[in-house]
PDB file of C-alpha atoms in Angstrom:
ATOM      1  CA  ASP A  25       0.000   0.000   0.000  1.00  0.00           C
ATOM      2  CA  ALA A  26       1.251   3.492  -0.807  1.00  0.00           C
ATOM      3  CA  GLY A  27       0.227   4.790   2.596  1.00  0.00           C
ATOM      4  CA  VAL A  28      -1.868   7.872   3.254  1.00  0.00           C
ATOM      5  CA  ILE A  29      -1.670  10.215   0.282  1.00  0.00           C
ATOM      6  CA  GLN A  30      -2.103  13.956   0.710  1.00  0.00           C
ATOM      7  CA  SER A  31      -2.229  16.721  -1.864  1.00  0.00           C
ATOM      8  CA  PRO A  32      -1.031  19.301  -2.426  1.00  0.00           C
ATOM      9  CA  ARG A  33       2.229  19.040  -0.502  1.00  0.00           C
ATOM     10  CA  HIS A  34       2.615  22.800  -0.543  1.00  0.00           C
ATOM     11  CA  GLU A  35       0.050  25.517  -1.031  1.00  0.00           C
ATOM     12  CA  VAL A  36       0.656  29.243  -1.054  1.00  0.00           C
ATOM     13  CA  THR A  37      -2.396  31.423  -1.346  1.00  0.00           C
ATOM     14  CA  GLU A  38      -3.613  34.883  -0.565  1.00  0.00           C
ATOM     15  CA  MET A  39      -5.881  35.827   2.278  1.00  0.00           C
ATOM     16  CA  GLY A  40      -9.519  35.384   1.369  1.00  0.00           C
ATOM     17  CA  GLN A  41      -8.965  32.591  -1.117  1.00  0.00           C
ATOM     18  CA  GLU A  42     -10.496  29.142  -0.784  1.00  0.00           C
ATOM     19  CA  VAL A  43      -8.144  26.293   0.025  1.00  0.00           C
ATOM     20  CA  THR A  44      -8.905  22.610  -0.473  1.00  0.00           C
ATOM     21  CA  LEU A  45      -6.664  19.914   0.939  1.00  0.00           C
ATOM     22  CA  ARG A  46      -7.121  16.314  -0.140  1.00  0.00           C
ATOM     23  CA  CYS A  47      -6.492  12.949   1.443  1.00  0.00           C
ATOM     24  CA  LYS A  48      -6.597   9.343   0.331  1.00  0.00           C
ATOM     25  CA  PRO A  49      -6.499   6.987   3.344  1.00  0.00           C
ATOM     26  CA  ILE A  50      -5.052   3.507   3.411  1.00  0.00           C
ATOM     27  CA  SER A  51      -7.400   1.029   1.806  1.00  0.00           C
ATOM     28  CA  GLY A  52      -9.420  -0.829   4.430  1.00  0.00           C
ATOM     29  CA  HIS A  53      -8.929   1.771   7.141  1.00  0.00           C
ATOM     30  CA  ASP A  54     -12.281   2.940   8.423  1.00  0.00           C
ATOM     31  CA  TYR A  55     -11.118   5.891  10.507  1.00  0.00           C
ATOM     32  CA  LEU A  56      -9.797   9.113   9.032  1.00  0.00           C
ATOM     33  CA  PHE A  57      -8.376  12.068  10.924  1.00  0.00           C
ATOM     34  CA  TRP A  58      -7.394  15.624  10.076  1.00  0.00           C
ATOM     35  CA  TYR A  59      -4.713  17.239  12.259  1.00  0.00           C
ATOM     36  CA  ARG A  60      -3.047  20.615  12.139  1.00  0.00           C
ATOM     37  CA  GLN A  61       0.507  21.206  13.327  1.00  0.00           C
ATOM     38  CA  THR A  62       1.662  24.565  14.644  1.00  0.00           C
ATOM     39  CA  MET A  63       4.624  25.506  16.798  1.00  0.00           C
ATOM     40  CA  MET A  64       2.455  26.764  19.629  1.00  0.00           C
ATOM     41  CA  ARG A  65      -0.114  23.987  19.806  1.00  0.00           C
ATOM     42  CA  GLY A  66       1.654  20.990  18.341  1.00  0.00           C
ATOM     43  CA  LEU A  67      -0.622  18.487  16.625  1.00  0.00           C
ATOM     44  CA  GLU A  68      -4.261  19.484  17.029  1.00  0.00           C
ATOM     45  CA  LEU A  69      -7.082  17.139  16.073  1.00  0.00           C
ATOM     46  CA  LEU A  70      -9.534  18.992  13.872  1.00  0.00           C
ATOM     47  CA  ILE A  71     -12.041  16.280  12.964  1.00  0.00           C
ATOM     48  CA  TYR A  72     -12.297  12.545  12.542  1.00  0.00           C
ATOM     49  CA  PHE A  73     -14.539  10.235  10.560  1.00  0.00           C
ATOM     50  CA  ASN A  74     -15.620   6.637  10.998  1.00  0.00           C
ATOM     51  CA  ASN A  75     -16.998   4.852   7.958  1.00  0.00           C
ATOM     52  CA  ASN A  76     -17.214   8.209   6.178  1.00  0.00           C
ATOM     53  CA  VAL A  77     -19.341   9.764   8.942  1.00  0.00           C
ATOM     54  CA  PRO A  78     -17.963  12.695  10.973  1.00  0.00           C
ATOM     55  CA  ILE A  79     -17.711  11.598  14.607  1.00  0.00           C
ATOM     56  CA  ASP A  80     -16.093  14.542  16.342  1.00  0.00           C
ATOM     57  CA  ASP A  81     -15.540  17.963  14.798  1.00  0.00           C
ATOM     58  CA  SER A  82     -15.028  19.835  18.047  1.00  0.00           C
ATOM     59  CA  GLY A  83     -11.496  20.752  17.009  1.00  0.00           C
ATOM     60  CA  MET A  84     -12.532  22.586  13.870  1.00  0.00           C
ATOM     61  CA  PRO A  85     -11.525  26.144  14.714  1.00  0.00           C
ATOM     62  CA  GLU A  86     -14.217  28.117  12.941  1.00  0.00           C
ATOM     63  CA  ASP A  87     -17.032  27.926  10.449  1.00  0.00           C
ATOM     64  CA  ARG A  88     -14.485  28.767   7.803  1.00  0.00           C
ATOM     65  CA  PHE A  89     -13.273  25.184   8.094  1.00  0.00           C
ATOM     66  CA  SER A  90     -15.224  22.247   6.713  1.00  0.00           C
ATOM     67  CA  ALA A  91     -14.390  18.616   6.009  1.00  0.00           C
ATOM     68  CA  LYS A  92     -16.090  15.958   3.965  1.00  0.00           C
ATOM     69  CA  MET A  93     -15.621  12.296   3.257  1.00  0.00           C
ATOM     70  CA  PRO A  94     -17.793  11.384   0.285  1.00  0.00           C
ATOM     71  CA  ASN A  95     -16.442   7.832   0.119  1.00  0.00           C
ATOM     72  CA  ALA A  96     -14.041   5.490   1.861  1.00  0.00           C
ATOM     73  CA  SER A  97     -11.092   6.506  -0.269  1.00  0.00           C
ATOM     74  CA  PHE A  98     -11.259  10.292  -0.269  1.00  0.00           C
ATOM     75  CA  SER A  99     -11.587  13.210   2.104  1.00  0.00           C
ATOM     76  CA  THR A 100     -11.240  16.974   1.789  1.00  0.00           C
ATOM     77  CA  LEU A 101     -10.541  19.753   4.239  1.00  0.00           C
ATOM     78  CA  LYS A 102     -11.672  23.136   2.997  1.00  0.00           C
ATOM     79  CA  ILE A 103     -10.903  26.595   4.338  1.00  0.00           C
ATOM     80  CA  GLN A 104     -13.018  29.431   2.994  1.00  0.00           C
ATOM     81  CA  PRO A 105     -12.008  32.201   3.289  1.00  0.00           C
ATOM     82  CA  SER A 106      -8.430  31.549   4.313  1.00  0.00           C
ATOM     83  CA  GLU A 107      -6.556  33.812   6.729  1.00  0.00           C
ATOM     84  CA  PRO A 108      -2.825  34.165   7.524  1.00  0.00           C
ATOM     85  CA  ARG A 109      -3.334  32.489  10.920  1.00  0.00           C
ATOM     86  CA  ASP A 110      -4.406  29.330   9.097  1.00  0.00           C
ATOM     87  CA  SER A 111      -0.824  28.870   7.935  1.00  0.00           C
ATOM     88  CA  ALA A 112       0.293  25.489   9.250  1.00  0.00           C
ATOM     89  CA  VAL A 113       0.991  21.929   8.200  1.00  0.00           C
ATOM     90  CA  TYR A 114      -2.176  19.896   7.851  1.00  0.00           C
ATOM     91  CA  PHE A 115      -1.937  16.149   8.283  1.00  0.00           C
ATOM     92  CA  CYS A 116      -4.361  13.442   7.367  1.00  0.00           C
ATOM     93  CA  ALA A 117      -4.148  10.092   9.136  1.00  0.00           C
ATOM     94  CA  SER A 118      -6.058   6.834   8.912  1.00  0.00           C
ATOM     95  CA  SER A 119      -6.529   3.853  11.185  1.00  0.00           C
ATOM     96  CA  SER A 120      -8.362   0.609  11.671  1.00  0.00           C
ATOM     97  CA  GLY A 121      -8.893  -1.461  14.792  1.00  0.00           C
ATOM     98  CA  ALA A 122     -11.084  -2.376  17.658  1.00  0.00           C
ATOM     99  CA  GLY A 123     -10.124   0.130  20.266  1.00  0.00           C
ATOM    100  CA  GLY A 124      -7.535   1.751  22.465  1.00  0.00           C
ATOM    101  CA  MET A 125      -6.431  -1.242  24.472  1.00  0.00           C
ATOM    102  CA  SER A 126      -6.001  -3.608  21.547  1.00  0.00           C
ATOM    103  CA  GLY A 127      -3.020  -1.882  20.083  1.00  0.00           C
ATOM    104  CA  ALA A 128      -4.629  -2.000  16.663  1.00  0.00           C
ATOM    105  CA  ASN A 129      -5.638   1.622  16.312  1.00  0.00           C
ATOM    106  CA  VAL A 130      -2.289   3.155  15.527  1.00  0.00           C
ATOM    107  CA  LEU A 131      -2.648   6.179  13.293  1.00  0.00           C
ATOM    108  CA  THR A 132      -0.777   6.214  10.007  1.00  0.00           C
ATOM    109  CA  PHE A 133      -0.067   9.747   8.870  1.00  0.00           C
ATOM    110  CA  GLY A 134       0.388  11.218   5.449  1.00  0.00           C
ATOM    111  CA  ALA A 135       3.308  13.477   4.630  1.00  0.00           C
ATOM    112  CA  GLY A 136       1.256  16.602   5.240  1.00  0.00           C
ATOM    113  CA  SER A 137       0.181  19.679   3.306  1.00  0.00           C
ATOM    114  CA  ARG A 138       2.061  22.853   4.164  1.00  0.00           C
ATOM    115  CA  LEU A 139      -0.273  25.821   3.813  1.00  0.00           C
ATOM    116  CA  THR A 140       0.943  29.399   3.670  1.00  0.00           C
ATOM    117  CA  VAL A 141      -1.644  32.156   3.565  1.00  0.00           C
ATOM    118  CA  LEU A 142      -0.205  35.559   2.669  1.00  0.00           C
TER     119      LEU A 142
ATOM    120  CA  ASP B  26      -6.278  23.744  27.738  1.00  0.00           C
ATOM    121  CA  GLN B  27      -3.368  21.448  26.924  1.00  0.00           C
ATOM    122  CA  GLN B  28      -4.255  17.989  28.220  1.00  0.00           C
ATOM    123  CA  VAL B  29      -0.972  16.498  27.056  1.00  0.00           C
ATOM    124  CA  LYS B  30       2.163  18.479  27.769  1.00  0.00           C
ATOM    125  CA  GLN B  31       5.722  18.120  26.632  1.00  0.00           C
ATOM    126  CA  ASN B  32       7.485  20.809  28.593  1.00  0.00           C
ATOM    127  CA  SER B  33      10.902  20.444  26.976  1.00  0.00           C
ATOM    128  CA  PRO B  34      10.836  21.844  23.451  1.00  0.00           C
ATOM    129  CA  SER B  35      14.303  20.513  22.715  1.00  0.00           C
ATOM    130  CA  LEU B  36      16.932  18.106  23.987  1.00  0.00           C
ATOM    131  CA  SER B  37      20.524  17.425  22.944  1.00  0.00           C
ATOM    132  CA  VAL B  38      22.282  14.151  23.769  1.00  0.00           C
ATOM    133  CA  GLN B  39      25.625  12.654  22.855  1.00  0.00           C
ATOM    134  CA  GLU B  40      25.618   9.598  20.627  1.00  0.00           C
ATOM    135  CA  GLY B  41      25.625   6.412  22.668  1.00  0.00           C
ATOM    136  CA  ARG B  42      24.073   8.018  25.736  1.00  0.00           C
ATOM    137  CA  ILE B  43      20.499   7.741  26.959  1.00  0.00           C
ATOM    138  CA  SER B  44      17.792  10.106  25.721  1.00  0.00           C
ATOM    139  CA  ILE B  45      14.840  10.666  28.031  1.00  0.00           C
ATOM    140  CA  LEU B  46      11.793  12.441  26.691  1.00  0.00           C
ATOM    141  CA  ASN B  47       9.016  13.354  29.072  1.00  0.00           C
ATOM    142  CA  CYS B  48       5.282  13.821  28.768  1.00  0.00           C
ATOM    143  CA  ASP B  49       2.659  14.832  31.323  1.00  0.00           C
ATOM    144  CA  TYR B  50      -1.092  14.564  31.043  1.00  0.00           C
ATOM    145  CA  THR B  51      -4.001  15.922  33.024  1.00  0.00           C
ATOM    146  CA  ASN B  52      -6.919  13.680  32.104  1.00  0.00           C
ATOM    147  CA  SER B  53      -7.079  10.644  34.396  1.00  0.00           C
ATOM    148  CA  MET B  54      -9.400   8.938  31.895  1.00  0.00           C
ATOM    149  CA  PHE B  55      -6.583   8.497  29.378  1.00  0.00           C
ATOM    150  CA  ASP B  56      -5.843   4.803  29.099  1.00  0.00           C
ATOM    151  CA  TYR B  57      -3.684   4.438  26.008  1.00  0.00           C
ATOM    152  CA  PHE B  58      -0.530   6.298  25.133  1.00  0.00           C
ATOM    153  CA  LEU B  59       1.617   6.435  22.026  1.00  0.00           C
ATOM    154  CA  TRP B  60       4.894   7.976  20.952  1.00  0.00           C
ATOM    155  CA  TYR B  61       5.446   9.184  17.411  1.00  0.00           C
ATOM    156  CA  LYS B  62       8.624  10.315  15.709  1.00  0.00           C
ATOM    157  CA  LYS B  63       8.653  12.971  13.011  1.00  0.00           C
ATOM    158  CA  TYR B  64      11.390  13.837  10.554  1.00  0.00           C
ATOM    159  CA  PRO B  65      11.310  17.142   8.633  1.00  0.00           C
ATOM    160  CA  ALA B  66       8.929  17.205   5.665  1.00  0.00           C
ATOM    161  CA  GLU B  67       7.461  13.844   6.651  1.00  0.00           C
ATOM    162  CA  GLY B  68       4.410  12.756   8.593  1.00  0.00           C
ATOM    163  CA  PRO B  69       4.731  11.412  12.141  1.00  0.00           C
ATOM    164  CA  THR B  70       5.430   7.690  12.324  1.00  0.00           C
ATOM    165  CA  PHE B  71       4.402   5.391  15.140  1.00  0.00           C
ATOM    166  CA  LEU B  72       7.174   4.389  17.508  1.00  0.00           C
ATOM    167  CA  ILE B  73       5.846   2.644  20.601  1.00  0.00           C
ATOM    168  CA  SER B  74       2.716   2.490  22.742  1.00  0.00           C
ATOM    169  CA  ILE B  75       1.600   1.549  26.227  1.00  0.00           C
ATOM    170  CA  SER B  76      -1.760   0.855  27.784  1.00  0.00           C
ATOM    171  CA  SER B  77      -2.683   1.943  31.285  1.00  0.00           C
ATOM    172  CA  ILE B  78      -2.633  -1.619  32.575  1.00  0.00           C
ATOM    173  CA  LYS B  79       1.132  -1.643  32.168  1.00  0.00           C
ATOM    174  CA  ASP B  80       3.889   0.520  33.547  1.00  0.00           C
ATOM    175  CA  LYS B  81       6.575  -0.363  31.013  1.00  0.00           C
ATOM    176  CA  ASN B  82       6.823  -1.405  27.403  1.00  0.00           C
ATOM    177  CA  GLU B  83      10.044  -2.125  25.587  1.00  0.00           C
ATOM    178  CA  ASP B  84      10.879  -2.420  21.902  1.00  0.00           C
ATOM    179  CA  GLY B  85      14.542  -2.693  21.092  1.00  0.00           C
ATOM    180  CA  ARG B  86      16.301   0.535  22.015  1.00  0.00           C
ATOM    181  CA  PHE B  87      13.022   2.197  22.957  1.00  0.00           C
ATOM    182  CA  THR B  88      11.261   1.868  26.306  1.00  0.00           C
ATOM    183  CA  VAL B  89       8.205   3.738  27.478  1.00  0.00           C
ATOM    184  CA  PHE B  90       7.447   4.091  31.173  1.00  0.00           C
ATOM    185  CA  LEU B  91       4.058   5.063  32.562  1.00  0.00           C
ATOM    186  CA  ASN B  92       3.481   6.463  36.052  1.00  0.00           C
ATOM    187  CA  LYS B  93      -0.283   6.747  36.406  1.00  0.00           C
ATOM    188  CA  SER B  94      -0.246   8.282  39.848  1.00  0.00           C
ATOM    189  CA  ALA B  95       1.942  11.114  38.586  1.00  0.00           C
ATOM    190  CA  LYS B  96       0.184  11.240  35.207  1.00  0.00           C
ATOM    191  CA  HIS B  97       3.565  11.059  33.570  1.00  0.00           C
ATOM    192  CA  LEU B  98       5.158   9.010  30.863  1.00  0.00           C
ATOM    193  CA  SER B  99       8.641   8.969  29.485  1.00  0.00           C
ATOM    194  CA  LEU B 100      10.413   7.558  26.456  1.00  0.00           C
ATOM    195  CA  HIS B 101      13.935   6.228  26.903  1.00  0.00           C
ATOM    196  CA  ILE B 102      16.218   5.676  23.942  1.00  0.00           C
ATOM    197  CA  VAL B 103      19.339   3.648  24.682  1.00  0.00           C
ATOM    198  CA  PRO B 104      21.810   3.987  23.084  1.00  0.00           C
ATOM    199  CA  SER B 105      20.953   7.150  21.199  1.00  0.00           C
ATOM    200  CA  GLN B 106      22.006   7.325  17.552  1.00  0.00           C
ATOM    201  CA  PRO B 107      22.265  10.302  15.167  1.00  0.00           C
ATOM    202  CA  GLY B 108      19.362   8.852  13.158  1.00  0.00           C
ATOM    203  CA  ASP B 109      17.166   9.315  16.216  1.00  0.00           C
ATOM    204  CA  SER B 110      17.345  13.082  15.743  1.00  0.00           C
ATOM    205  CA  ALA B 111      13.727  14.067  15.135  1.00  0.00           C
ATOM    206  CA  VAL B 112      10.700  15.599  16.825  1.00  0.00           C
ATOM    207  CA  TYR B 113       8.964  13.237  19.231  1.00  0.00           C
ATOM    208  CA  PHE B 114       5.278  13.554  20.049  1.00  0.00           C
ATOM    209  CA  CYS B 115       3.419  11.795  22.803  1.00  0.00           C
ATOM    210  CA  ALA B 116      -0.309  11.186  22.430  1.00  0.00           C
ATOM    211  CA  ALA B 117      -3.083   9.918  24.679  1.00  0.00           C
ATOM    212  CA  SER B 118      -6.633   8.679  24.321  1.00  0.00           C
ATOM    213  CA  SER B 119      -9.437   7.550  26.607  1.00  0.00           C
ATOM    214  CA  GLY B 120     -10.651   4.442  24.851  1.00  0.00           C
ATOM    215  CA  THR B 121     -11.695   6.301  21.755  1.00  0.00           C
ATOM    216  CA  TYR B 122      -9.957   7.249  18.566  1.00  0.00           C
ATOM    217  CA  LYS B 123      -9.616  10.836  19.702  1.00  0.00           C
ATOM    218  CA  TYR B 124      -5.885  11.049  20.247  1.00  0.00           C
ATOM    219  CA  ILE B 125      -4.603  14.199  21.930  1.00  0.00           C
ATOM    220  CA  PHE B 126      -1.022  15.055  21.041  1.00  0.00           C
ATOM    221  CA  GLY B 127       1.555  17.104  22.865  1.00  0.00           C
ATOM    222  CA  THR B 128       3.554  19.933  21.322  1.00  0.00           C
ATOM    223  CA  GLY B 129       6.584  17.761  20.666  1.00  0.00           C
ATOM    224  CA  THR B 130      10.221  17.625  21.778  1.00  0.00           C
ATOM    225  CA  ARG B 131      13.010  18.087  19.266  1.00  0.00           C
ATOM    226  CA  LEU B 132      15.797  15.597  19.958  1.00  0.00           C
ATOM    227  CA  LYS B 133      19.246  16.179  18.576  1.00  0.00           C
ATOM    228  CA  VAL B 134      21.781  13.374  18.929  1.00  0.00           C
ATOM    229  CA  LEU B 135      25.310  14.662  18.567  1.00  0.00           C
ATOM    230  CA  ALA B 136      27.874  12.463  16.874  1.00  0.00           C
TER     231      ALA B 136
END
């Protein structure tokens, strides 16, 4: 398997523009996560899905952020309109497994999408 | 409100010596803990985990210790190698898939 695939790897845009980040999880994984990495807050969980259904979006910072998972092999994270403070590295991760104690729910991360909003 | 804290942003260690990375948490409901390693321009990769029913887990050069009463875990790397230079994140969950990560510690192993 090629792992978790994210695109684009780098995105530079101007304030006010719409940004769409894409993720292809590992085939067979039924959990998908979006994280954001910043120096101040480390890795923050934005939202996660199970079987394409959003389970917890409490980490989504504002209404400007939205995420979808139309099928098991694709997810998007959209920021509209983007602001300079959204500049960060956004990671997608996927996982499968029965639960925390089983050891099977290790997250596999993609390489990330570095977003710069000018 | 940072539920998982890594208070040392960076650490330098001589090659061959022990590296000790620390992590503190506040939520007593956390029952599963993981360490991830991250190289520049790559995603974090899983390193080692521990459940709350244990106080130690070992995998080769890497050992994680859990002290539930102190709400503290640590990662020991022995011996440290230059290839271990990376950012290390600890993460915790409470029986769900909602992993909370710390801010990371940058380890530099000096040759």
